[in-house]
Short mmCIF file of C-alpha atoms and ligand atoms in Angstrom, two decimals:
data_model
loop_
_atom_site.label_atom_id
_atom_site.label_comp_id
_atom_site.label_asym_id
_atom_site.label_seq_id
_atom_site.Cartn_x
_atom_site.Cartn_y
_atom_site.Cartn_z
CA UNK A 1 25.95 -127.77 -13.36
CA UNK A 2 28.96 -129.67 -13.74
CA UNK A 3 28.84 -133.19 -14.79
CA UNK A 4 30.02 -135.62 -12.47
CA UNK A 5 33.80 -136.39 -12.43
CA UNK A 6 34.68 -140.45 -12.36
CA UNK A 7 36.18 -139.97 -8.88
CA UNK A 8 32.81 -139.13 -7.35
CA UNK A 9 32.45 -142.76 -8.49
CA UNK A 10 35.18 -143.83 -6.58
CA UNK A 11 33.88 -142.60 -3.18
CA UNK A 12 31.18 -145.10 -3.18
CA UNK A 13 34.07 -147.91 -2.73
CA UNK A 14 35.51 -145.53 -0.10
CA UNK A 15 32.81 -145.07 2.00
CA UNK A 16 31.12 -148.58 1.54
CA UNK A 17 28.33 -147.86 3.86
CA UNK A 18 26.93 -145.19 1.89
CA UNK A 19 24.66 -146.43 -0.45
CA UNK A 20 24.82 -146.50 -4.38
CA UNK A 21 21.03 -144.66 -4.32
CA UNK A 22 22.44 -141.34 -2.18
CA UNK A 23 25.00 -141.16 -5.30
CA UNK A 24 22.94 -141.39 -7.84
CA UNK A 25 22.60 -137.90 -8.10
CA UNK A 26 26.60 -138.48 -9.05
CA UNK A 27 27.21 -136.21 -6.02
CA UNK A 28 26.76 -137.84 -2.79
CA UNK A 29 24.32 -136.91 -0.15
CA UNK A 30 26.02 -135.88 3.45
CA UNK A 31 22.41 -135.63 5.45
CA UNK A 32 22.73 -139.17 5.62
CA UNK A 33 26.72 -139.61 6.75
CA UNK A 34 27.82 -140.18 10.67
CA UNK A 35 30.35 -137.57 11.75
CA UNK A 36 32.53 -140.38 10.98
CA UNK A 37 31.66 -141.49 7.68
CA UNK A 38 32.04 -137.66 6.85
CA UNK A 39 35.76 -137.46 8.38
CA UNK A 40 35.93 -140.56 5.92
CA UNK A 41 34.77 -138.49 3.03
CA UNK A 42 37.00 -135.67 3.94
CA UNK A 43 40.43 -137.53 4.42
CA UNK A 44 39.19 -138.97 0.75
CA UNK A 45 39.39 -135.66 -0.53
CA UNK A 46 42.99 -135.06 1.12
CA UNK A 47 40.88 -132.73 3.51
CA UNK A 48 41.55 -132.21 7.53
CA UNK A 49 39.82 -134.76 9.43
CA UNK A 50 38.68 -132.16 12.21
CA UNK A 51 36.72 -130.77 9.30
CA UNK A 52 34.13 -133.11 9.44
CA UNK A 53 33.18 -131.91 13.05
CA UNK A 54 32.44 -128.24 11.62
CA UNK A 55 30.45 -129.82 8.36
CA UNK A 56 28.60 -131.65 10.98
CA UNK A 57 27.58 -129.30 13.24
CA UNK A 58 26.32 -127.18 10.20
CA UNK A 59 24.41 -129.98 8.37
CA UNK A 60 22.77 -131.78 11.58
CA UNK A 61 22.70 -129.14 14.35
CA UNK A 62 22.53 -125.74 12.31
CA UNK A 63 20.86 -127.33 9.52
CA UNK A 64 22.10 -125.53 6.47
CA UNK A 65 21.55 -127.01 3.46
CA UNK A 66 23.97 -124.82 1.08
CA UNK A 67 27.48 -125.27 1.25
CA UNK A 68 27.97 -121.06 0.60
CA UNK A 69 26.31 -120.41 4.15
CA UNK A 70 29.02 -122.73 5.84
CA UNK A 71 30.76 -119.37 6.27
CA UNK A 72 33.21 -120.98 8.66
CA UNK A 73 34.36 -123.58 5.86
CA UNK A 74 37.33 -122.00 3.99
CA UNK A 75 35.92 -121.14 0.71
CA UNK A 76 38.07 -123.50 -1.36
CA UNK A 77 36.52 -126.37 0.69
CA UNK A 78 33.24 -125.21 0.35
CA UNK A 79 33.67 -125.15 -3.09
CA UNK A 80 34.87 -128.84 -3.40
CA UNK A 81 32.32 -129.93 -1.27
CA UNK A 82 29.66 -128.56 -4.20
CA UNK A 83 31.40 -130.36 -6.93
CA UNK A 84 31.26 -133.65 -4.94
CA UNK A 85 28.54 -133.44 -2.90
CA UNK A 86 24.83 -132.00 -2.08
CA UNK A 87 23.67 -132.07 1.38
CA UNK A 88 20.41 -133.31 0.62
CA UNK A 89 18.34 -133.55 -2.61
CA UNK A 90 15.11 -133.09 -1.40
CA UNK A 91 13.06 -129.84 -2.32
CA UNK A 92 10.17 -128.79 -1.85
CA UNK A 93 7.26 -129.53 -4.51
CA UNK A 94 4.20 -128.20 -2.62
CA UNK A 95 3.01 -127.41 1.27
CA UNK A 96 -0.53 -127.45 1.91
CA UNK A 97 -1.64 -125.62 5.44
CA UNK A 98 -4.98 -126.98 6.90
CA UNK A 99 -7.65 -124.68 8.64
CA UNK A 100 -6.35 -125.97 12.15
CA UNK A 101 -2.34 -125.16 11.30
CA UNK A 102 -1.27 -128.84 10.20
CA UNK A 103 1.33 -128.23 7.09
CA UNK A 104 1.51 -131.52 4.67
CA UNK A 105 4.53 -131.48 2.59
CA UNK A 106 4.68 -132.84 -0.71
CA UNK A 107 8.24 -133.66 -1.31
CA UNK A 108 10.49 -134.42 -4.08
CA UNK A 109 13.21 -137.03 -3.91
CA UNK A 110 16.68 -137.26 -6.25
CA UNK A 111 15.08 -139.28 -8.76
CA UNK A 112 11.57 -137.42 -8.73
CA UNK A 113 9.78 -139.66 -6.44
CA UNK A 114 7.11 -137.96 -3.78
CA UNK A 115 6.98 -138.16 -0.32
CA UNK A 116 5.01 -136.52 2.07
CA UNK A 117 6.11 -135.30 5.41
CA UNK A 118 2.83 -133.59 8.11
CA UNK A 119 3.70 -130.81 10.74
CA UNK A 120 1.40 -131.16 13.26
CA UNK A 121 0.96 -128.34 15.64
CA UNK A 122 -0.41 -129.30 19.23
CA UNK A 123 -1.10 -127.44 22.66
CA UNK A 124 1.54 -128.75 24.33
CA UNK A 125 3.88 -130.35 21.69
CA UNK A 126 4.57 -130.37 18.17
CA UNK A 127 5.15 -133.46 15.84
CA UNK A 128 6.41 -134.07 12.52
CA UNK A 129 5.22 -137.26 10.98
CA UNK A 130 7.75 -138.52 8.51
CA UNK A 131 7.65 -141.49 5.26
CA UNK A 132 10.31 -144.60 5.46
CA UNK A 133 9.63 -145.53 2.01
CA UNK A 134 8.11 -144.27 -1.36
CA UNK A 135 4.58 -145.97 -1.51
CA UNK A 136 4.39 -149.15 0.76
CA UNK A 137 4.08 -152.61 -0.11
CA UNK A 138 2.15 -153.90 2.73
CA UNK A 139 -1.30 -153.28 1.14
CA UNK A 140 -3.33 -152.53 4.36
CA UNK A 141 -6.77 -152.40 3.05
CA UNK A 142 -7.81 -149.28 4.70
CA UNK A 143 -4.60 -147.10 4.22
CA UNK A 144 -4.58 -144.87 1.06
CA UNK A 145 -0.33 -145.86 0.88
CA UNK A 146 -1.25 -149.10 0.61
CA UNK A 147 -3.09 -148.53 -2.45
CA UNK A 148 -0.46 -147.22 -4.59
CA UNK A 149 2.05 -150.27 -3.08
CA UNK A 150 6.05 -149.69 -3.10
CA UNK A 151 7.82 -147.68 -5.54
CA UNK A 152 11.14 -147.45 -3.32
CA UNK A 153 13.13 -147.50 -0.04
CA UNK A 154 14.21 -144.41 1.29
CA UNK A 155 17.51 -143.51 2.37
CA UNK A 156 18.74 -142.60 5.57
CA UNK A 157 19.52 -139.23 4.35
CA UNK A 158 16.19 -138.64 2.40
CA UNK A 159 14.51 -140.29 5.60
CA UNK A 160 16.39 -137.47 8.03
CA UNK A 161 15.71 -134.78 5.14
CA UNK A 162 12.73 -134.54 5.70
CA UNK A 163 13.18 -133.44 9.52
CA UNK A 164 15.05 -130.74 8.43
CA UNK A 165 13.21 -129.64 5.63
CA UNK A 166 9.86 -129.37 7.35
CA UNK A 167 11.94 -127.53 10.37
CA UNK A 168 13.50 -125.36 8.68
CA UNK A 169 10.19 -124.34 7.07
CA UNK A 170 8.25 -123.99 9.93
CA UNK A 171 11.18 -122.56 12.59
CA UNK A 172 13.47 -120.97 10.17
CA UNK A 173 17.13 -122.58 9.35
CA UNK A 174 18.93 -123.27 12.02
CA UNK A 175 17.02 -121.73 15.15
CA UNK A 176 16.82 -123.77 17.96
CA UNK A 177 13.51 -127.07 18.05
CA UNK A 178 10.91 -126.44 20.65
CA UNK A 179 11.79 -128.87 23.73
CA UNK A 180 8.36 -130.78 23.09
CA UNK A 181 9.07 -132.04 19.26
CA UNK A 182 8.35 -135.48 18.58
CA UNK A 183 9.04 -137.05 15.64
CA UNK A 184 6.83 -139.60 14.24
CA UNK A 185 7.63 -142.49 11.53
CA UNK A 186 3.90 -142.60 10.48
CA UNK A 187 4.15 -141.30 7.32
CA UNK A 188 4.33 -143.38 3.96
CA UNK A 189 5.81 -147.03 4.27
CA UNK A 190 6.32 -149.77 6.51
CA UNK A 191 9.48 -148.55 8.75
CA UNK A 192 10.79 -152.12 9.59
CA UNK A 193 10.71 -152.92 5.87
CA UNK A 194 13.56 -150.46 5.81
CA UNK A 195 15.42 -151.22 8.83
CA UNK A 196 18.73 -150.69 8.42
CA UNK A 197 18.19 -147.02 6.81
CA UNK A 198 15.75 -146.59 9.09
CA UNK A 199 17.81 -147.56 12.48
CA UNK A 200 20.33 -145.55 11.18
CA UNK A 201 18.31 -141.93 10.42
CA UNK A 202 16.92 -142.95 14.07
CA UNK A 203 20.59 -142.28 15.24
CA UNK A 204 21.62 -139.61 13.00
CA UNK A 205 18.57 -138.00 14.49
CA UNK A 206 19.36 -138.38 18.17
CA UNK A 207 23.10 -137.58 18.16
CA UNK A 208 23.72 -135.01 20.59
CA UNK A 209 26.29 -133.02 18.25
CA UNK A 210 23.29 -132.56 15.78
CA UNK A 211 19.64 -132.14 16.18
CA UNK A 212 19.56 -134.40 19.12
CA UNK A 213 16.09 -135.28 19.46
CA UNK A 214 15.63 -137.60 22.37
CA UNK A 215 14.69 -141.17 21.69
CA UNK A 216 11.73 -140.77 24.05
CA UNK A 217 10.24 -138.35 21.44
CA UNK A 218 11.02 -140.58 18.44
CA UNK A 219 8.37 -142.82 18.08
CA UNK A 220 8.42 -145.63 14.74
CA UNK A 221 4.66 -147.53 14.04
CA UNK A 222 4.75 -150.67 12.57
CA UNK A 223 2.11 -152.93 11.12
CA UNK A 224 3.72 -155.83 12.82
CA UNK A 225 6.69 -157.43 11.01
CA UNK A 226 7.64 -159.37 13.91
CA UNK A 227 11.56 -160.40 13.67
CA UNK A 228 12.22 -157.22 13.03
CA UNK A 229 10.37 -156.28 16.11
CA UNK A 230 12.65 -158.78 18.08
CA UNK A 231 15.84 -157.01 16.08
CA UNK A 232 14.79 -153.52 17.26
CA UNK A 233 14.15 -154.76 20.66
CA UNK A 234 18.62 -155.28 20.38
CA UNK A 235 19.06 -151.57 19.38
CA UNK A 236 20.98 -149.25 21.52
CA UNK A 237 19.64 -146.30 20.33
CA UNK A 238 15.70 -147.41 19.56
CA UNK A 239 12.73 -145.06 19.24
CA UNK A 240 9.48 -146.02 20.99
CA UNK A 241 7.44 -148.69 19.68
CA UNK A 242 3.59 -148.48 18.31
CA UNK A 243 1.79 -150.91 16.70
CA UNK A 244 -1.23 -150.84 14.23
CA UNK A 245 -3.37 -153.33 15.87
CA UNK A 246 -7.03 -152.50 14.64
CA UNK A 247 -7.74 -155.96 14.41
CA UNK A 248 -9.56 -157.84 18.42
CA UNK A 249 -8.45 -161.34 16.60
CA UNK A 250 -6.46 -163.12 13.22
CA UNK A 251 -10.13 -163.13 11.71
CA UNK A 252 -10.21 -159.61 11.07
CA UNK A 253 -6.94 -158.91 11.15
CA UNK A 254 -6.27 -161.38 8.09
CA UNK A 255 -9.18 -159.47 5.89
CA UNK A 256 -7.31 -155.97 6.80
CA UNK A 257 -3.79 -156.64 7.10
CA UNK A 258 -2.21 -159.24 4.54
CA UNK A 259 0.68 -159.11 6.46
CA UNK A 260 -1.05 -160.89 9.08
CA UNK A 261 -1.22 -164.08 7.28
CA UNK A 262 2.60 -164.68 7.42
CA UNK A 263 2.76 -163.19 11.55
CA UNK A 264 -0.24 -163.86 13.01
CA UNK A 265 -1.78 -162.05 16.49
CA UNK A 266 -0.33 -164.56 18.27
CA UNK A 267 3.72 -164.30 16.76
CA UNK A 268 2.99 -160.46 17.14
CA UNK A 269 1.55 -160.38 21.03
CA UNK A 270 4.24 -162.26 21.94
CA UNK A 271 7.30 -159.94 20.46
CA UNK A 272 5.03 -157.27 21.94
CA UNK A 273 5.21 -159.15 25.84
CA UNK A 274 9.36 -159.56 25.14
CA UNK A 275 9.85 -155.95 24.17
CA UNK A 276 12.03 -154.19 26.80
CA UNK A 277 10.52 -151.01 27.61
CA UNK A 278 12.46 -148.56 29.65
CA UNK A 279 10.84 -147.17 33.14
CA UNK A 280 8.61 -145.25 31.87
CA UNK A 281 7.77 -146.08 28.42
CA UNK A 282 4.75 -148.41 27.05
CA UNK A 283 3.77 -149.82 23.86
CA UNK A 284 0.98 -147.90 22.35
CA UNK A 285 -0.79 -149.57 19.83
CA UNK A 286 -2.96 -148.11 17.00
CA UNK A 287 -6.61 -149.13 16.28
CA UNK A 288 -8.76 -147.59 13.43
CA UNK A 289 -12.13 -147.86 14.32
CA UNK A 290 -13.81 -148.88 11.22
CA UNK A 291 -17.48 -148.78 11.30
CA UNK A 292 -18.99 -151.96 12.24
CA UNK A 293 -15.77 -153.71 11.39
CA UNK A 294 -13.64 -154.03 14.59
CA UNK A 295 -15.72 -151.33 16.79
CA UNK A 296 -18.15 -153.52 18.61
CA UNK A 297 -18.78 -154.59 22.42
CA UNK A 298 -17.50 -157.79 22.25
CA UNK A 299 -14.45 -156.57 20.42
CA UNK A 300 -13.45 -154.06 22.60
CA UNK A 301 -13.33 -157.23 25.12
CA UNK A 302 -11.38 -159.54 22.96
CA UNK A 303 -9.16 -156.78 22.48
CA UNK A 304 -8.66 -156.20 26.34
CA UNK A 305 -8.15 -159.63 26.48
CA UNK A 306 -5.24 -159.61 23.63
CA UNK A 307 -3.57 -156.88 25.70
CA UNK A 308 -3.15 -158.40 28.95
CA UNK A 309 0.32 -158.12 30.47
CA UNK A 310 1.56 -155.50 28.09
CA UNK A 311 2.19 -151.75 29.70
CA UNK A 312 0.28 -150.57 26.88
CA UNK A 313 -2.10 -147.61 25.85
CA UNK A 314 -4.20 -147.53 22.85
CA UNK A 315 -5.20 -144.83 20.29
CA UNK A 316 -8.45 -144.90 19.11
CA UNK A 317 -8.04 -143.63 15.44
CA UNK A 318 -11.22 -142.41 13.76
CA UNK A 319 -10.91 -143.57 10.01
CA UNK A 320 -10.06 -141.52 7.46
CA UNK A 321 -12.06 -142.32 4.50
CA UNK A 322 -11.26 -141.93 0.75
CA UNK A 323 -13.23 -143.05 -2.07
CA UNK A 324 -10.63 -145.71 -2.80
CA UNK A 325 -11.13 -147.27 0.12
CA UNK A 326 -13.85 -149.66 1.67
CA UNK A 327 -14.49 -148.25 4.84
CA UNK A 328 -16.22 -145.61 7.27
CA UNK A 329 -15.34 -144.48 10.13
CA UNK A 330 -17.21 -145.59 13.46
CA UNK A 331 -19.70 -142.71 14.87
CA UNK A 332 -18.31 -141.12 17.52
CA UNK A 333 -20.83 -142.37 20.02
CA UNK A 334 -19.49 -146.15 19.22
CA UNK A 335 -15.97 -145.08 19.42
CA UNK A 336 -16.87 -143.30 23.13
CA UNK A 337 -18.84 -146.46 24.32
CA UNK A 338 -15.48 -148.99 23.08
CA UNK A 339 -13.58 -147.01 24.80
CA UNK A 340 -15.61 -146.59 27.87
CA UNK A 341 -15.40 -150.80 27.98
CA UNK A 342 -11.21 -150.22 27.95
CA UNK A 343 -11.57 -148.17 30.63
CA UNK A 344 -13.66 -150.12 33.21
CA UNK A 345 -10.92 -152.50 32.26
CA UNK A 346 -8.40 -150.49 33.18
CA UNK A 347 -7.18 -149.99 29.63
CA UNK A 348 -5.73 -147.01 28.81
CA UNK A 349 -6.97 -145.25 25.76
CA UNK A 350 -6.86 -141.90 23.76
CA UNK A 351 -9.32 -141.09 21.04
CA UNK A 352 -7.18 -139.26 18.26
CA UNK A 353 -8.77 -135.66 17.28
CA UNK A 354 -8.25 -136.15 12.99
CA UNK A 355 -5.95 -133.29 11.99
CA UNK A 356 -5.38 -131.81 9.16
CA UNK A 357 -8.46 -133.53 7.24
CA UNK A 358 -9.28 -130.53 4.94
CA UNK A 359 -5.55 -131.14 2.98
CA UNK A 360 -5.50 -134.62 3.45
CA UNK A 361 -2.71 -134.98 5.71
CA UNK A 362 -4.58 -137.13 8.26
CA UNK A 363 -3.56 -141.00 9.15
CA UNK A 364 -3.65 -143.15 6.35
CA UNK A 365 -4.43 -140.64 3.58
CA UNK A 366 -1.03 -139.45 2.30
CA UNK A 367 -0.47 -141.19 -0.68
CA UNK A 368 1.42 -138.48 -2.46
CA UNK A 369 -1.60 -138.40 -5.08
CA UNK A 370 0.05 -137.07 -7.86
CA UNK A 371 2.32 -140.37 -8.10
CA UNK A 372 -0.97 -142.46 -7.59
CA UNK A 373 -1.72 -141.06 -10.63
CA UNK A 374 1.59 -141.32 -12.33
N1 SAH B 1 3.34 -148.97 8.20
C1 SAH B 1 3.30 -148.35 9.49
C2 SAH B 1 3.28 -146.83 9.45
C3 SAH B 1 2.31 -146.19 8.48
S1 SAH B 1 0.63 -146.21 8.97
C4 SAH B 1 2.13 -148.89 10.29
O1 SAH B 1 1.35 -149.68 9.75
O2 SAH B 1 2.00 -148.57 11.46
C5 SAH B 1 0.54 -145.04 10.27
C6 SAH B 1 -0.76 -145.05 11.02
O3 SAH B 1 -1.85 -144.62 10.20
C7 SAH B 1 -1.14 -146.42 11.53
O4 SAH B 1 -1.53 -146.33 12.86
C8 SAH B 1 -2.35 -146.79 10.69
O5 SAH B 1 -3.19 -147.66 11.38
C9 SAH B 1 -2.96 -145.44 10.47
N2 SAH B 1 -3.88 -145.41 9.32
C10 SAH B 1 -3.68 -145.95 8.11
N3 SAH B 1 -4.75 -145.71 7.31
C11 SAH B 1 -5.64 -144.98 8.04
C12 SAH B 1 -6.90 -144.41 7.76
N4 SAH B 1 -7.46 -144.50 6.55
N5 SAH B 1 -7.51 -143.72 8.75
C13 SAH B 1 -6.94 -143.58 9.96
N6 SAH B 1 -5.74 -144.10 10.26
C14 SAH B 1 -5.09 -144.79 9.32
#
């Protein structure tokens, strides 16, 4: 490897945007670059602007990740590009495949943090759930990320890497996503905590020259940090909206979500009513039915209650236990009788079928262990 020359140095005042963490590495990152911060890059380099359509198309809609396979690239380029640049540094460390085809993907970051990344397979639709930040500092109390708190923002790039890491594993570099992909920021971390990164990998992953996922399959959960809520309301190009509810009232919701001390039920219902949704979309929102926590009768009817004038449809989330945490999940007979109470109320609700349970890749249990243990 070469070491890094001072005028990789230099490109982080060229291309201010970029931030200092995607050049640590000394050699930026381009999975994280527009197609015009990358004609920046180039022209830095004293290369042909139209060059940073072709890098494009190979790094977001061909997704190569090795500058020798961007065949098209005249070779000298190519061979800047490696002394400057990497498209992405994440690798890799381990890939565990469940009994009922979910893959979790233990990944490895520049500086040797772990994130993990789950490929869900589904009748009619796949989805790839994907981390916003190493660890998460919101300290949920029945959420295995929460117990290891935050180590670390991602980056935009390392937040889009791991799209096209886990698709190239499962679909093979560069051949064509299956119509039905959704993409889902459930992973590790609190997505609004990282909103400008996060905004940003939301675009990089919709542009139509690259791997132009629709926003309508791009959904981003949040435990409810409500200006941001009003911020991403602003977006042009926003992903769908879910919240983690689990909580009927602030009672509850204060002992599970510490968050909820500083926006209370009320701050967050009401950011909820003002969200614009588009003709067809709704708000779904997320409750983990925690054995005789949040699952009975009566709060099946406060919660119908709470949702009243929001297009909304809830998930019923059976929880996935862990010996660190508190909590069991509701039988399934409770969970069928709650949800029978949405219904006669017109409330409409899925119960979640757990996958990938056997490799712990299931909601709320990827904690990338062996940093827990760090
Ligand atoms: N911080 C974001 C995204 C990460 S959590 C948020 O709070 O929404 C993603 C989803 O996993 C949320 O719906 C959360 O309620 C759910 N979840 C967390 N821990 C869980 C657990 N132990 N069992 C089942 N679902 C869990």
């Amino acid at each position: 490897m070469r070491p890094p020359s001072c005028s990789s140095h230099a490109l982080v005042h060229i291309i201010p945007s970029v931030s200092v963490l995607e050049t640590t590495a000394k050699r930026i990152e381009l999975l994280g670059l527009t197609q015009d911060e990358l004609r920046e890059f180039l022209v830095a380099l004293d290369e042909k602007a139209f060059r940073a359509r072709q890098l494009h198309d190979a790094i977001h809609r061909r997704r190569i990740t090795s500058f020798d396979e961007m065949t098209d690239l005249p070779k000298t380029l190519r061979r800047i590009l490696s002394d400057r640049a990497v498209v992405t540094n994440t690798r890799i460390e381990s890939m565990f495949l469940s009994t009922d085809g979910t893959r979790r993907f233990l990944l490895q970051l520049v500086d040797g943090s772990e994130v993990e990344s789950v490929f869900m397979p589904q009748e009619h639709r796949h989805t790839i759930c994907i981390s916003s930040q190493v660890g998460c500092p919101l300290a949920c109390g029945f959420c295995m990320t929460g117990v290891i708190g935050l180590k670390r923002n991602m980056t935009a790039s390392e937040i889009v890497s791991q799209v096209v890491i886990v698709l190239n594993a499962v679909y093979g570099q560069g051949v064509e996503i299956p119509h039905r992909t959704n993409i889902v920021m459930m992973g590790m971390g609190e997505p609004l905590l990282n909103y400008d990164q996060v905004i940003k990998s939301v675009r990089l992953l919709a542009d139509d020259g690259g791997l132009a996922i629709p926003r309508r399959r791009m959904t981003l959960s949040t435990a409810g940090i409500v200006p941001r809520i009003y911020d991403l309301a602003n977006e042009k190009v926003r992903p769908r909206l879910a919240i983690s509810l689990t909580a009927p009232n602030d009672e509850i919701r204060d002992r599970l979500f510490p968050i909820n001390r500083k926006y209370p039920l009320s701050e967050l219902m009401e950011a909820c009513r003002r969200y614009p949704l588009g003709e067809r979309e709704q708000l779904t929102f997320e409750y983990v039915m925690l054995d005789g926590v949040n699952d009975q009768d009566g709060h099946a009817r406060e919660l119908i209650r709470l949702l009243s004038g929001i297009r909304a449809k809830v998930n019923l989330i059976p929880h996935n236990p862990a010996p660190e945490l508190p909590f069991l999940s509701s039988p399934m007979k409770r969970i069928l009788a709650f949800q029978q109470i949405l219904k006669e109320a017109g409330v409409h609700s899925f119960i979640r079928r757990p996958q990938g349970q056997d490799i712990s890749a299931a909601c709320g249990q990827l904690a990338a262990r062996h940093q827990a243990t760090a």
